[in-house]
Coordinates of C-alpha atoms in Angstrom, one line a residue:
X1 CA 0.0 0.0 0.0
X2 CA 1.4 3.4 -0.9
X3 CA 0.5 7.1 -0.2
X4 CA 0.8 10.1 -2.3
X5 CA 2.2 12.9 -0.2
X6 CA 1.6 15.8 -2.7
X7 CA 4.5 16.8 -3.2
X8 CA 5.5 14.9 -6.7
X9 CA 4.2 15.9 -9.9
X10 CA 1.1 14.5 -11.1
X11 CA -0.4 13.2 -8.1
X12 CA -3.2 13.8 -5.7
X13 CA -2.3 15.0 -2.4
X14 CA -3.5 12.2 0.5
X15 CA -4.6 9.7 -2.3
X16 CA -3.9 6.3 -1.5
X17 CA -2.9 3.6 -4.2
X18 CA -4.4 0.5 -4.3
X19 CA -3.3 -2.8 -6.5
X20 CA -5.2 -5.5 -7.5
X21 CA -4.3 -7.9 -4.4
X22 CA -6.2 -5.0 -2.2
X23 CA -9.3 -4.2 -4.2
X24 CA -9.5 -8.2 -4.9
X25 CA -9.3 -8.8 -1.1
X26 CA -11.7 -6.0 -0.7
X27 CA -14.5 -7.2 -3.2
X28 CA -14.0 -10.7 -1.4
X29 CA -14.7 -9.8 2.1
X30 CA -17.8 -7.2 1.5
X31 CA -17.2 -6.3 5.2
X32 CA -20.4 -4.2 6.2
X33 CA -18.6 -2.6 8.9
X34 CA -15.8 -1.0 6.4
X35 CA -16.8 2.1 4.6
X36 CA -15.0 1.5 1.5
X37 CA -16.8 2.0 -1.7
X38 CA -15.3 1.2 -5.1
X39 CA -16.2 3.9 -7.5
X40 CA -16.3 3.5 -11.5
X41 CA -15.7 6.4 -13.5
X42 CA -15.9 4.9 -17.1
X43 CA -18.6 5.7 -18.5
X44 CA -22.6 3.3 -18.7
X45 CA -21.4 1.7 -22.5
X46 CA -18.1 1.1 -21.2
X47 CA -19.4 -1.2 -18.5
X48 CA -22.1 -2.9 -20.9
X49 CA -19.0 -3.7 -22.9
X50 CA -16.4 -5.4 -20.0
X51 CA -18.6 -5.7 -16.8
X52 CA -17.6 -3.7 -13.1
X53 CA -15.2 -5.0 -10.7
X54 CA -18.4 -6.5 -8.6
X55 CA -20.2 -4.1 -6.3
X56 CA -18.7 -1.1 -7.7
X57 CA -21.0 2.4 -8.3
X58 CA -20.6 3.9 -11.2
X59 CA -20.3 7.7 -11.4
X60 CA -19.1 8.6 -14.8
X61 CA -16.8 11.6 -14.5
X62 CA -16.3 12.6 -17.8
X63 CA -19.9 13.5 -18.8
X64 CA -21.1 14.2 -15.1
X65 CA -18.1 15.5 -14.1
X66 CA -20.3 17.8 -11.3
X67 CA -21.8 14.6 -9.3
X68 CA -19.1 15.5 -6.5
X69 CA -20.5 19.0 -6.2
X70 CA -24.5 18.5 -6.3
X71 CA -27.1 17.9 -4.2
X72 CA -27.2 14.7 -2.5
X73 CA -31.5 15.1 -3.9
X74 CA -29.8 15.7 -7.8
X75 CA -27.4 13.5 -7.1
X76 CA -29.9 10.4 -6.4
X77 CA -32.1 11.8 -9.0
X78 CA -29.2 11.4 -11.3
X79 CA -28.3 8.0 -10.3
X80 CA -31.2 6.4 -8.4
X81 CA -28.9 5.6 -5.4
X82 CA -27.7 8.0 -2.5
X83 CA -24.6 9.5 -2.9
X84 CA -21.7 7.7 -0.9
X85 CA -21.3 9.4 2.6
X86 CA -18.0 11.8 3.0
X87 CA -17.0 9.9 5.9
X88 CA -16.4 6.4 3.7
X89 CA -13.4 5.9 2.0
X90 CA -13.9 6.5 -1.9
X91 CA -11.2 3.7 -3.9
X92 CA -11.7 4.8 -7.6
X93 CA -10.7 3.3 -10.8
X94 CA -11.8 3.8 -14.5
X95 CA -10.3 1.5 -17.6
X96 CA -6.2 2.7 -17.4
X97 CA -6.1 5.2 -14.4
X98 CA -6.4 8.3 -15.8
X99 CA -10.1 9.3 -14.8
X100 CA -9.8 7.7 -11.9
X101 CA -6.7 10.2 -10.7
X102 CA -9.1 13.0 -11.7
X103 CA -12.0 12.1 -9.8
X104 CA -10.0 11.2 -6.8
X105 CA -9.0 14.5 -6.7
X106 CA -12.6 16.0 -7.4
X107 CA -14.0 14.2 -4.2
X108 CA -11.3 15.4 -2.2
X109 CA -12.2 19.1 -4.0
X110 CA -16.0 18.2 -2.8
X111 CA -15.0 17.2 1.0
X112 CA -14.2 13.7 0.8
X113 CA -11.2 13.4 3.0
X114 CA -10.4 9.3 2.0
X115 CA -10.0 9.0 -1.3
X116 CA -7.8 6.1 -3.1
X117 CA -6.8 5.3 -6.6
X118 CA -6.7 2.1 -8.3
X119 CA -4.0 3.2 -10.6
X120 CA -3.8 0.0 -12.9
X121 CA -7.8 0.0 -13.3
X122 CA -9.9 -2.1 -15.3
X123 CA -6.6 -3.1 -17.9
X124 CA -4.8 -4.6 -14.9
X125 CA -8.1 -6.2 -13.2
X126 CA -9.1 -8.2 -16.3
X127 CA -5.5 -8.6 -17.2
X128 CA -5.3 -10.5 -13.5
X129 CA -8.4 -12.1 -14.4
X130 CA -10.4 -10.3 -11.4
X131 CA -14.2 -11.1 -11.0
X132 CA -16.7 -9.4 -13.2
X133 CA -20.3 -8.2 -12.6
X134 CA -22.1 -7.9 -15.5
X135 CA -23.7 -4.5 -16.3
X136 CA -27.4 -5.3 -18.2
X137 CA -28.6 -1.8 -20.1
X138 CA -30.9 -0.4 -18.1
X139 CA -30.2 -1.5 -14.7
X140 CA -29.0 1.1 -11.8
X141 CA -25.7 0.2 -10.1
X142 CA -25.6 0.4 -6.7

């Protein structure tokens, strides 16, 4: 497990970096007692194409890039689940990384305080052959 410190280049200050070992321990033990909620930021099609890492939201950041910084009413509208609560910890990962740095730092713009990165993303967790929940069109995640 690694933490970013803010001061390199390119990195979100307090983020911390999860690998694939982590988030597949974490999908595994679904402890209802930890407040860690996996966050997909690819975008609906993307996810009726390759599945979610299972029990993953999805909040698409590129084309709702605001969802951090609505109402938790619009945002629930917008989804049809309530917006995760600023005192869980938010582990976010897209398809290589790159949207998922973005809305890492995003939430921690918006008040989330815990806020992690799955750097290798959805290459690295099909690539490891990681568990897949399939996305049907139409259905909410939650």
């Amino acid at each position: 497990m690694r933490w970013y410190s803010g001061s390199a280049e390119n990195q979100v200050p307090n983020s911390r970096i999860w690998g694939f070992d982590e988030i597949k321990t974490l999908v595994e033990k679904k402890d209802p007692e930890e407040k860690v909620i996996l966050v997909d930021v690819r975008e609906p099609y993307e996810l009726l194409d390759t599945g979610k890492i299972p029990g993953a939201i999805n909040i698409p950041i590129t084309s709702a890039v605001q969802s951090f910084h609505i109402s938790d009413e619009d945002f629930e509208d917008m989804y049809g689940y309530a917006r995760p609560p600023k005192d869980a910890s938010l582990v976010f990962y897209c398809k290589a990384g790159v949207r998922a740095k973005a809305a890492a730092g995003l939430a921690q713009h918006a008040g989330w305080e815990s806020v992690g990165e799955y750097p290798g993303s959805w290459l690295d967790w099909d690539k490891n052959k990681g568990p897949v929940e399939v996305v049907k069109q139409g259905k909410k995640d939650n």
